[in-house]
JSON list of C-alpha atoms in Angstrom, two decimals:
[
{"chain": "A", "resi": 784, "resn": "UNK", "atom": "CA", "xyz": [17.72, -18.90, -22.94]},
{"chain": "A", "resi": 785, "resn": "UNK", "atom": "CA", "xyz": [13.61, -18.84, -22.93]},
{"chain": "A", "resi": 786, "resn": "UNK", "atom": "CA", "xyz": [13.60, -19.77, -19.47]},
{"chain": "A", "resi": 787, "resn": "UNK", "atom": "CA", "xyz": [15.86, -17.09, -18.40]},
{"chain": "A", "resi": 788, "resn": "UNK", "atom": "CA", "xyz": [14.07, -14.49, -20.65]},
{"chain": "A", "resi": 789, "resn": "UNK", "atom": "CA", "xyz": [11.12, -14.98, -18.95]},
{"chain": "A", "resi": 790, "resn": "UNK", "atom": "CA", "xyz": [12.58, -15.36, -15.53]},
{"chain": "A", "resi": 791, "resn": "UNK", "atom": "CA", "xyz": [13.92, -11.35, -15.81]},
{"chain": "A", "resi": 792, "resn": "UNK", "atom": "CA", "xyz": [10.19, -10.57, -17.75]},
{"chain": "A", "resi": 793, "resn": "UNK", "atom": "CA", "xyz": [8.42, -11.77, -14.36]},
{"chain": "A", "resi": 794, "resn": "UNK", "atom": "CA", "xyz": [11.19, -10.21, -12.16]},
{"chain": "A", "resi": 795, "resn": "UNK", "atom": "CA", "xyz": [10.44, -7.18, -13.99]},
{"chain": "A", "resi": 796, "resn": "UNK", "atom": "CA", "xyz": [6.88, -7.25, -13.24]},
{"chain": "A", "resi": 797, "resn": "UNK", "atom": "CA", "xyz": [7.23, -7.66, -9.83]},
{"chain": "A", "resi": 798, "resn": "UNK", "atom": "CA", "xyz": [9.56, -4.48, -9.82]},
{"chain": "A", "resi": 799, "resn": "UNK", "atom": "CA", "xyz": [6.75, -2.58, -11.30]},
{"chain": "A", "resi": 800, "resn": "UNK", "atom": "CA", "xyz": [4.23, -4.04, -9.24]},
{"chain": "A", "resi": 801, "resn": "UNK", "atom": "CA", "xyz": [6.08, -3.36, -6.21]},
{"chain": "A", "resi": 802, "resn": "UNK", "atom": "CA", "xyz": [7.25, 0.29, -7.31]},
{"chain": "A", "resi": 803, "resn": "UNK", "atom": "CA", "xyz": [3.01, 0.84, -8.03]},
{"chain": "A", "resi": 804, "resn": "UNK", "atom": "CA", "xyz": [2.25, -0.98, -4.86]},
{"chain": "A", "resi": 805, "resn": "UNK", "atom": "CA", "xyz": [4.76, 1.60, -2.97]},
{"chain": "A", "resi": 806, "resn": "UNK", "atom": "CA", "xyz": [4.30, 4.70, -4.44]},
{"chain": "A", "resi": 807, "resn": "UNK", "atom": "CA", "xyz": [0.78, 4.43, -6.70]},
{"chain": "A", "resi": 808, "resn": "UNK", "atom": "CA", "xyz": [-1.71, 3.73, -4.02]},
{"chain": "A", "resi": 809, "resn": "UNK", "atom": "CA", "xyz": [0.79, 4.63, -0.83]},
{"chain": "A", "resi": 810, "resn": "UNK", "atom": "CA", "xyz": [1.14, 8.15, -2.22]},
{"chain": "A", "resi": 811, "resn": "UNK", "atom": "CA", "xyz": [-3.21, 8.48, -1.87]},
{"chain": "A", "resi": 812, "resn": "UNK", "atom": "CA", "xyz": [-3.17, 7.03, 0.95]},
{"chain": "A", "resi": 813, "resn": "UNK", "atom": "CA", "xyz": [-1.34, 9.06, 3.32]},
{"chain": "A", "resi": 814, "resn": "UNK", "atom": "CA", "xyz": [-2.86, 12.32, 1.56]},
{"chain": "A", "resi": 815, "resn": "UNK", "atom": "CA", "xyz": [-5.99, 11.18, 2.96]},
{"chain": "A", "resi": 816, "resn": "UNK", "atom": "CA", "xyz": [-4.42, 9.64, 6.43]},
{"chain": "A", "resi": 817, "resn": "UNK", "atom": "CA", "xyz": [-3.22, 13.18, 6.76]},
{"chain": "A", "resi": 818, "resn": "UNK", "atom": "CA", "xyz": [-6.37, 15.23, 5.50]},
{"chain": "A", "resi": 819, "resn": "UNK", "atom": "CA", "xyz": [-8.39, 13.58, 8.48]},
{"chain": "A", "resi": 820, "resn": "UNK", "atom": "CA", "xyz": [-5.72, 14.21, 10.91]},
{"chain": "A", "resi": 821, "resn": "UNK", "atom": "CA", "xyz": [-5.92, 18.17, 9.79]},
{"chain": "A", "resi": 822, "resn": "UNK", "atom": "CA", "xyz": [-10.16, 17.62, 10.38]},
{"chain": "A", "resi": 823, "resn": "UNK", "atom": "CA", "xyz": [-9.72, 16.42, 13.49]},
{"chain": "A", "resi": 824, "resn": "UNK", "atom": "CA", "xyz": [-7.75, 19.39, 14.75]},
{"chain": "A", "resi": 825, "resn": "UNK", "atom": "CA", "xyz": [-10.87, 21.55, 14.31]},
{"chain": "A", "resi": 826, "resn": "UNK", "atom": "CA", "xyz": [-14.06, 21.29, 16.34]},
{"chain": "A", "resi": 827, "resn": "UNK", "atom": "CA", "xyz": [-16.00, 18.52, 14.98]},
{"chain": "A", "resi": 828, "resn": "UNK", "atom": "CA", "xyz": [-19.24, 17.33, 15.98]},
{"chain": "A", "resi": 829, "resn": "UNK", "atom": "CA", "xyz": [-19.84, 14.18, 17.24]},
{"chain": "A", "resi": 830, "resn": "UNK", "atom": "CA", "xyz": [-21.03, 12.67, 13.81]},
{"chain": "A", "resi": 831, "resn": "UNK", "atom": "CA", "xyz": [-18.22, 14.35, 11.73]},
{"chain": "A", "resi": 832, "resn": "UNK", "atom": "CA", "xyz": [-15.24, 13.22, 14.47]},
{"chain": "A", "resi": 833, "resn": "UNK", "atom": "CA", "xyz": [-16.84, 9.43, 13.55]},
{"chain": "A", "resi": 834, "resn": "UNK", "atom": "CA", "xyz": [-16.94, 9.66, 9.94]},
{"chain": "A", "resi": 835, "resn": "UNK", "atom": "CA", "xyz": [-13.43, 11.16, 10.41]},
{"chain": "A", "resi": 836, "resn": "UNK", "atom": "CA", "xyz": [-12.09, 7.89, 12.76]},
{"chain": "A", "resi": 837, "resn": "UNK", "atom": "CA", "xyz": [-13.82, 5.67, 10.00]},
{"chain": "A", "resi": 838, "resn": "UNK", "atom": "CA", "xyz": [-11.41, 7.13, 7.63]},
{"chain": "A", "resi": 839, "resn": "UNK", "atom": "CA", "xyz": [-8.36, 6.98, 9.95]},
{"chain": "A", "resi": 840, "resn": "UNK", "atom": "CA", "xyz": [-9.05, 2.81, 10.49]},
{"chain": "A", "resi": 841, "resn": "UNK", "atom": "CA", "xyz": [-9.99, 2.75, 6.59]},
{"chain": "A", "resi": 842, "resn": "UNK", "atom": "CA", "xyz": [-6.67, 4.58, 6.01]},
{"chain": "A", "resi": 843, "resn": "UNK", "atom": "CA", "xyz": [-4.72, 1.96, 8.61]},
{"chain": "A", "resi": 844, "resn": "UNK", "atom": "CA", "xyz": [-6.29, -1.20, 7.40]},
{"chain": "A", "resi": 845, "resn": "UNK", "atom": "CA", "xyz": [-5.49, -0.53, 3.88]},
{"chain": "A", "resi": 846, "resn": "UNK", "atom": "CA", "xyz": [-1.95, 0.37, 4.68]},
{"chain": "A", "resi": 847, "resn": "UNK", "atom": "CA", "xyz": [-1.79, -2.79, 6.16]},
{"chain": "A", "resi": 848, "resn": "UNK", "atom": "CA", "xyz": [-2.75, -4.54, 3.38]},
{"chain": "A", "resi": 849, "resn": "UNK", "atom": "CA", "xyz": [-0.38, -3.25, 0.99]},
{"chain": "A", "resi": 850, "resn": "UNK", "atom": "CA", "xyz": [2.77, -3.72, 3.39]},
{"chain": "A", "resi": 851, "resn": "UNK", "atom": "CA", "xyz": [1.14, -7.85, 3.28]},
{"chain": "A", "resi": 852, "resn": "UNK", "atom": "CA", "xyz": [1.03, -7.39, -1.07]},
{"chain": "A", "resi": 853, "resn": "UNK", "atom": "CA", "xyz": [4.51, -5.92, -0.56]},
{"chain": "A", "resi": 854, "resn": "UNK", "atom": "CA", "xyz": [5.79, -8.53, 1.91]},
{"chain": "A", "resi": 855, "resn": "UNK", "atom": "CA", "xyz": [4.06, -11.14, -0.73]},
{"chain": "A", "resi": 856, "resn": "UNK", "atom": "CA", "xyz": [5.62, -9.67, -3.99]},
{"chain": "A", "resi": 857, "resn": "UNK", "atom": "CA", "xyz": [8.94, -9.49, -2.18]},
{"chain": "A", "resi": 858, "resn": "UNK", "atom": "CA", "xyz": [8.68, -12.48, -1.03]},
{"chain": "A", "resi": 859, "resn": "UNK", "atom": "CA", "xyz": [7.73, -14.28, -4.50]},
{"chain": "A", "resi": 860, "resn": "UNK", "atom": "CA", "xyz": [10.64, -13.56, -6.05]},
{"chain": "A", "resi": 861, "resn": "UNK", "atom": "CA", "xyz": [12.74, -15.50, -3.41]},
{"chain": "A", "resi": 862, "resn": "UNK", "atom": "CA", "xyz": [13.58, -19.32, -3.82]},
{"chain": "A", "resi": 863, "resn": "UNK", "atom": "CA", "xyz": [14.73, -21.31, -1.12]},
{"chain": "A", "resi": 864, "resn": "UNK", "atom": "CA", "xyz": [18.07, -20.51, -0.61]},
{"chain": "A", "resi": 865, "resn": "UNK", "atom": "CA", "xyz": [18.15, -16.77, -1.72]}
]
């Protein structure tokens, strides 16, 4: 009965973590993503439109790493098998 109580505790964790993972830092993220697209619609100099495509590949390498600590948290919670 232990074992199985804290098999659901850790698959509850990982449904949390997950659910932050997905919505928490996602959520942030695409406000910003979508805040420099909006800058670069008006007429930037050359200076601004860089700081604005360091955000954009700060904005795509960080959504990259959270679908990898998805894929990972998904994927933890799998036994061979499953």
């Amino acid at each position: 009965q232990n074992a199985l109580d804290a098999e659901r505790h850790t698959a509850e964790l990982r449904e949390q973590f997950i659910a932050v993972l997905s919505h928490d830092l996602r959520n942030p993220l695409a406000a910003i993503g979508s805040g420099a697209n909006l800058l670069l619609r008006n007429r930037l100099d050359e200076k601004s439109v860089n700081i604005v495509e360091l955000i954009q590949g700060s904005v795509d390498r960080m959504d990259h790493l959270i679908s990898n600590l998805l894929d990972f948290a998904r994927a933890a919670g799998k036994w061979p098998g499953d």
